[in-house]
mmCIF file of C-alpha atoms in Angstrom:
data_model
loop_
_atom_site.group_PDB
_atom_site.id
_atom_site.type_symbol
_atom_site.label_atom_id
_atom_site.label_comp_id
_atom_site.label_asym_id
_atom_site.label_seq_id
_atom_site.Cartn_x
_atom_site.Cartn_y
_atom_site.Cartn_z
ATOM 1 C CA ASP A 63 7.300 33.266 -136.492
ATOM 2 C CA GLY A 64 8.529 34.989 -133.291
ATOM 3 C CA GLY A 65 6.563 36.139 -130.624
ATOM 4 C CA ILE A 66 4.971 35.741 -126.812
ATOM 5 C CA THR A 67 2.026 33.488 -126.835
ATOM 6 C CA GLN A 68 -0.185 33.330 -123.795
ATOM 7 C CA SER A 69 -2.037 30.192 -123.058
ATOM 8 C CA PRO A 70 -5.282 30.005 -122.851
ATOM 9 C CA LYS A 71 -6.918 33.075 -123.965
ATOM 10 C CA TYR A 72 -10.131 32.222 -121.632
ATOM 11 C CA LEU A 73 -9.644 30.076 -118.210
ATOM 12 C CA PHE A 74 -12.314 29.956 -115.861
ATOM 13 C CA ARG A 75 -12.199 28.763 -111.872
ATOM 14 C CA LYS A 76 -13.591 28.076 -108.893
ATOM 15 C CA GLU A 77 -13.052 30.353 -105.656
ATOM 16 C CA GLY A 78 -10.377 28.447 -103.732
ATOM 17 C CA GLN A 79 -8.464 26.934 -106.319
ATOM 18 C CA ASN A 80 -4.544 27.678 -107.861
ATOM 19 C CA VAL A 81 -4.736 28.385 -111.610
ATOM 20 C CA THR A 82 -1.411 28.580 -113.914
ATOM 21 C CA LEU A 83 -1.439 30.747 -117.040
ATOM 22 C CA SER A 84 1.105 30.201 -119.299
ATOM 23 C CA CYS A 85 3.619 32.357 -120.932
ATOM 24 C CA GLU A 86 6.396 31.595 -123.620
ATOM 25 C CA GLN A 87 8.357 33.792 -126.177
ATOM 26 C CA ASN A 88 11.131 32.640 -128.916
ATOM 27 C CA LEU A 89 12.416 36.187 -129.192
ATOM 28 C CA ASN A 90 15.832 35.251 -126.819
ATOM 29 C CA HIS A 91 14.472 38.267 -124.744
ATOM 30 C CA ASP A 92 15.842 37.839 -121.426
ATOM 31 C CA ALA A 93 13.529 39.932 -119.387
ATOM 32 C CA MET A 94 9.757 38.563 -118.905
ATOM 33 C CA TYR A 95 7.044 40.725 -117.007
ATOM 34 C CA TRP A 96 3.760 39.875 -115.879
ATOM 35 C CA TYR A 97 0.826 42.644 -115.611
ATOM 36 C CA ARG A 98 -2.678 42.870 -113.980
ATOM 37 C CA GLN A 99 -5.440 44.749 -116.458
ATOM 38 C CA ASP A 100 -8.891 45.508 -114.304
ATOM 39 C CA PRO A 101 -11.492 46.736 -116.747
ATOM 40 C CA GLY A 102 -11.525 50.605 -117.563
ATOM 41 C CA GLN A 103 -7.523 50.734 -115.911
ATOM 42 C CA GLY A 104 -4.080 50.829 -116.801
ATOM 43 C CA LEU A 105 -1.631 47.753 -116.151
ATOM 44 C CA ARG A 106 0.042 47.433 -112.727
ATOM 45 C CA LEU A 107 3.055 44.831 -112.742
ATOM 46 C CA ILE A 108 3.047 41.771 -111.052
ATOM 47 C CA TYR A 109 6.318 40.373 -111.316
ATOM 48 C CA TYR A 110 8.998 40.575 -113.339
ATOM 49 C CA SER A 111 12.468 38.433 -114.360
ATOM 50 C CA GLN A 112 15.745 39.686 -116.082
ATOM 51 C CA ILE A 113 17.622 36.691 -116.127
ATOM 52 C CA VAL A 114 16.780 32.965 -115.546
ATOM 53 C CA ASN A 115 16.337 31.600 -111.921
ATOM 54 C CA ASP A 116 15.514 35.103 -110.754
ATOM 55 C CA PHE A 117 12.719 37.239 -110.593
ATOM 56 C CA GLN A 118 11.448 40.507 -108.369
ATOM 57 C CA LYS A 119 7.983 41.744 -106.832
ATOM 58 C CA GLY A 120 5.973 43.955 -108.760
ATOM 59 C CA ASP A 121 3.820 46.607 -106.947
ATOM 60 C CA ILE A 122 0.927 43.816 -106.450
ATOM 61 C CA ALA A 123 2.526 40.383 -106.177
ATOM 62 C CA GLU A 124 0.578 39.266 -102.962
ATOM 63 C CA GLY A 125 -0.944 36.221 -103.978
ATOM 64 C CA TYR A 126 0.936 35.333 -106.867
ATOM 65 C CA SER A 127 3.964 33.192 -107.962
ATOM 66 C CA VAL A 128 6.384 32.465 -110.522
ATOM 67 C CA SER A 129 9.233 30.321 -111.716
ATOM 68 C CA ARG A 130 11.785 31.674 -114.175
ATOM 69 C CA GLU A 131 13.318 28.283 -115.216
ATOM 70 C CA LYS A 132 14.022 28.633 -118.872
ATOM 71 C CA LYS A 133 14.856 31.603 -120.689
ATOM 72 C CA GLU A 134 11.210 31.120 -122.947
ATOM 73 C CA SER A 135 8.993 30.729 -120.373
ATOM 74 C CA PHE A 136 7.934 32.466 -117.193
ATOM 75 C CA PRO A 137 4.109 30.992 -115.940
ATOM 76 C CA LEU A 138 2.856 32.563 -113.518
ATOM 77 C CA THR A 139 -0.050 31.225 -110.867
ATOM 78 C CA VAL A 140 -2.685 32.716 -109.207
ATOM 79 C CA THR A 141 -3.371 31.097 -105.763
ATOM 80 C CA SER A 142 -6.053 31.020 -103.375
ATOM 81 C CA ALA A 143 -4.917 34.185 -101.220
ATOM 82 C CA GLN A 144 -5.682 36.513 -104.212
ATOM 83 C CA LYS A 145 -8.426 38.022 -103.389
ATOM 84 C CA ASN A 146 -9.753 39.216 -106.528
ATOM 85 C CA PRO A 147 -8.462 37.522 -109.022
ATOM 86 C CA THR A 148 -10.506 38.021 -111.949
ATOM 87 C CA ALA A 149 -8.809 40.472 -114.610
ATOM 88 C CA PHE A 150 -7.189 40.360 -117.772
ATOM 89 C CA TYR A 151 -3.449 38.815 -117.574
ATOM 90 C CA LEU A 152 -0.948 40.532 -120.262
ATOM 91 C CA CYS A 153 2.707 38.803 -120.062
ATOM 92 C CA ALA A 154 5.472 40.749 -121.987
ATOM 93 C CA SER A 155 9.021 40.386 -122.547
ATOM 94 C CA SER A 156 11.896 43.007 -123.680
ATOM 95 C CA PRO A 157 15.940 42.301 -124.669
ATOM 96 C CA ALA A 158 17.179 43.863 -121.840
ATOM 97 C CA ARG A 159 16.563 47.442 -120.209
ATOM 98 C CA TYR A 160 16.107 50.200 -121.762
ATOM 99 C CA TYR A 161 14.007 48.711 -124.796
ATOM 100 C CA GLU A 162 10.343 48.326 -125.224
ATOM 101 C CA GLN A 163 8.222 45.483 -123.758
ATOM 102 C CA TYR A 164 6.471 43.395 -126.644
ATOM 103 C CA PHE A 165 3.290 41.876 -125.061
ATOM 104 C CA GLY A 166 1.828 38.366 -125.437
ATOM 105 C CA PRO A 167 -2.249 38.069 -126.469
ATOM 106 C CA GLY A 168 -3.719 37.905 -122.830
ATOM 107 C CA THR A 169 -5.147 35.578 -120.356
ATOM 108 C CA ARG A 170 -8.618 36.462 -119.368
ATOM 109 C CA LEU A 171 -8.767 34.770 -116.194
ATOM 110 C CA THR A 172 -12.831 34.249 -114.116
ATOM 111 C CA VAL A 173 -12.612 33.332 -110.892
ATOM 112 C CA THR A 174 -16.767 32.619 -109.248
ATOM 113 C CA GLU B 210 7.327 56.610 -106.192
ATOM 114 C CA LEU B 211 6.982 56.872 -109.930
ATOM 115 C CA LYS B 212 3.556 58.104 -110.479
ATOM 116 C CA VAL B 213 2.081 58.866 -114.233
ATOM 117 C CA GLU B 214 -0.683 60.445 -115.192
ATOM 118 C CA GLN B 215 -2.576 60.742 -118.034
ATOM 119 C CA ASN B 216 -5.064 63.471 -119.420
ATOM 120 C CA PRO B 217 -7.789 63.428 -120.631
ATOM 121 C CA LEU B 218 -9.091 59.878 -119.776
ATOM 122 C CA PHE B 219 -11.949 60.278 -122.040
ATOM 123 C CA LEU B 220 -11.409 62.293 -125.684
ATOM 124 C CA SER B 221 -14.360 61.420 -128.513
ATOM 125 C CA MET B 222 -13.384 63.691 -131.706
ATOM 126 C CA GLN B 223 -14.700 63.952 -135.195
ATOM 127 C CA GLU B 224 -12.842 63.004 -138.150
ATOM 128 C CA GLY B 225 -10.576 65.296 -139.622
ATOM 129 C CA LYS B 226 -9.659 66.784 -136.016
ATOM 130 C CA ASN B 227 -6.718 67.707 -134.650
ATOM 131 C CA TYR B 228 -6.119 67.142 -130.204
ATOM 132 C CA THR B 229 -3.149 65.716 -127.939
ATOM 133 C CA ILE B 230 -3.199 63.351 -125.122
ATOM 134 C CA TYR B 231 -0.888 64.710 -122.000
ATOM 135 C CA CYS B 232 1.367 62.030 -120.074
ATOM 136 C CA ASN B 233 3.129 63.972 -117.092
ATOM 137 C CA TYR B 234 5.158 61.775 -114.989
ATOM 138 C CA SER B 235 6.743 62.567 -111.199
ATOM 139 C CA THR B 236 10.135 61.530 -111.079
ATOM 140 C CA THR B 237 13.002 61.682 -113.267
ATOM 141 C CA SER B 238 12.372 58.885 -116.145
ATOM 142 C CA ASP B 239 15.370 57.594 -118.316
ATOM 143 C CA ARG B 240 12.445 56.459 -121.094
ATOM 144 C CA LEU B 241 8.565 56.811 -121.819
ATOM 145 C CA TYR B 242 6.836 54.589 -124.447
ATOM 146 C CA TRP B 243 3.359 54.762 -125.653
ATOM 147 C CA TYR B 244 1.291 51.744 -126.409
ATOM 148 C CA ARG B 245 -2.068 51.571 -128.365
ATOM 149 C CA GLN B 246 -4.715 48.459 -126.945
ATOM 150 C CA ASP B 247 -7.940 47.489 -129.078
ATOM 151 C CA PRO B 248 -10.744 46.711 -126.830
ATOM 152 C CA GLY B 249 -10.426 42.683 -125.907
ATOM 153 C CA LYS B 250 -7.050 42.800 -127.104
ATOM 154 C CA SER B 251 -3.418 43.328 -126.490
ATOM 155 C CA LEU B 252 -0.720 45.983 -126.005
ATOM 156 C CA GLU B 253 0.546 46.976 -129.159
ATOM 157 C CA SER B 254 4.185 49.240 -128.931
ATOM 158 C CA LEU B 255 3.801 52.944 -130.872
ATOM 159 C CA PHE B 256 6.671 55.016 -129.808
ATOM 160 C CA VAL B 257 9.752 54.662 -127.838
ATOM 161 C CA LEU B 258 11.331 57.803 -126.529
ATOM 162 C CA LEU B 259 14.739 57.985 -125.362
ATOM 163 C CA SER B 260 16.078 61.494 -124.411
ATOM 164 C CA ASN B 261 14.679 64.856 -123.679
ATOM 165 C CA GLY B 262 13.592 66.275 -127.288
ATOM 166 C CA ALA B 263 12.815 63.526 -129.088
ATOM 167 C CA VAL B 264 10.047 63.375 -131.319
ATOM 168 C CA LYS B 265 8.680 60.625 -133.554
ATOM 169 C CA GLN B 266 5.808 60.565 -136.138
ATOM 170 C CA GLU B 267 4.304 57.805 -137.631
ATOM 171 C CA GLY B 268 1.147 58.482 -139.810
ATOM 172 C CA ARG B 269 -1.350 60.835 -138.027
ATOM 173 C CA LEU B 270 0.207 60.309 -134.707
ATOM 174 C CA MET B 271 3.467 62.109 -133.837
ATOM 175 C CA ALA B 272 4.882 61.750 -129.501
ATOM 176 C CA SER B 273 7.472 64.155 -127.950
ATOM 177 C CA LEU B 274 9.440 63.744 -124.780
ATOM 178 C CA ASP B 275 10.400 66.781 -122.447
ATOM 179 C CA THR B 276 12.273 65.501 -119.417
ATOM 180 C CA LYS B 277 12.846 69.039 -118.141
ATOM 181 C CA ALA B 278 9.014 69.277 -117.612
ATOM 182 C CA ARG B 279 8.203 65.768 -117.160
ATOM 183 C CA LEU B 280 5.789 65.532 -119.976
ATOM 184 C CA SER B 281 5.214 63.391 -122.965
ATOM 185 C CA THR B 282 2.406 64.400 -125.539
ATOM 186 C CA LEU B 283 0.744 62.091 -128.476
ATOM 187 C CA HIS B 284 -0.790 64.411 -131.076
ATOM 188 C CA ILE B 285 -3.505 63.006 -133.105
ATOM 189 C CA THR B 286 -3.503 65.105 -136.764
ATOM 190 C CA ALA B 287 -6.468 64.725 -138.506
ATOM 191 C CA ALA B 288 -8.444 62.191 -136.907
ATOM 192 C CA VAL B 289 -10.071 58.899 -138.643
ATOM 193 C CA HIS B 290 -12.211 56.332 -137.082
ATOM 194 C CA ASP B 291 -9.294 53.598 -137.183
ATOM 195 C CA LEU B 292 -7.347 55.655 -134.414
ATOM 196 C CA SER B 293 -9.933 54.341 -131.500
ATOM 197 C CA ALA B 294 -8.427 52.464 -128.956
ATOM 198 C CA THR B 295 -6.906 53.159 -125.594
ATOM 199 C CA TYR B 296 -3.634 54.560 -125.528
ATOM 200 C CA PHE B 297 -1.384 54.104 -122.944
ATOM 201 C CA CYS B 298 1.833 56.169 -121.842
ATOM 202 C CA ALA B 299 4.592 54.234 -120.068
ATOM 203 C CA ALA B 300 7.301 55.633 -118.060
ATOM 204 C CA GLU B 301 10.541 53.740 -116.914
ATOM 205 C CA GLY B 302 12.137 55.313 -114.024
ATOM 206 C CA GLU B 303 16.073 56.078 -113.404
ATOM 207 C CA THR B 304 16.460 53.821 -109.954
ATOM 208 C CA SER B 305 13.254 51.163 -111.257
ATOM 209 C CA GLY B 306 15.133 48.356 -113.576
ATOM 210 C CA SER B 307 13.246 47.668 -115.998
ATOM 211 C CA ARG B 308 10.175 48.068 -114.828
ATOM 212 C CA LEU B 309 7.544 50.558 -116.078
ATOM 213 C CA THR B 310 4.727 52.275 -114.873
ATOM 214 C CA PHE B 311 1.549 53.107 -116.573
ATOM 215 C CA GLY B 312 -0.768 55.675 -116.925
ATOM 216 C CA GLU B 313 -4.552 54.715 -116.543
ATOM 217 C CA GLY B 314 -5.060 55.460 -120.343
ATOM 218 C CA THR B 315 -6.575 57.533 -122.669
ATOM 219 C CA GLN B 316 -10.140 56.235 -124.689
ATOM 220 C CA LEU B 317 -9.990 58.057 -127.787
ATOM 221 C CA THR B 318 -13.373 57.381 -130.050
ATOM 222 C CA VAL B 319 -13.154 59.146 -133.348
ATOM 223 C CA ASN B 320 -16.980 59.785 -135.226
ATOM 224 C CA PRO B 321 -17.257 60.116 -138.426
#
């Protein structure tokens, strides 16, 4: 079964702790993306990667970090520097530019 | 900077009626995408519009693209309750690489 998996589905953390969200795809897609969605709003791009070992900042990269050591995996770390980390985080992948992006099921992060 | 605006943001309609959601974007865009999101869920790809004049239809939904007007529309025909969801359009700019810029979304409620 090809697809994108994100884990965990729900994540609770205390303020000041770093947390890493997992994103894995077995679609053999080159490009991967991380978005943040706040209630009642659209998606905002955090980071994206078009090839292994390379990634670029999106519109709201501050307080986040990523790595792309393998084609299948694009983990996102939410650091303690992120001022308001509580949100729904969506990972996506696409075969290449000009192709639609396919989304994972999302991780809902709550920081208290 | 590419900006994407949708209207209306909220739409309540009766079953059997027709309506159109509008998506305007601010700069030249290569591609336009429509996604559907059910409450608490991820995004599902509906349409990919690749060129001026493109029209795609799936069931009761039809999407079109006018690149000269920088406008895409999502037309709903004879709405049914199952179409209740939030609909997002997203544009890919000519110089933005594979980045998508999303609109705020249109929350559609179809009432019996």
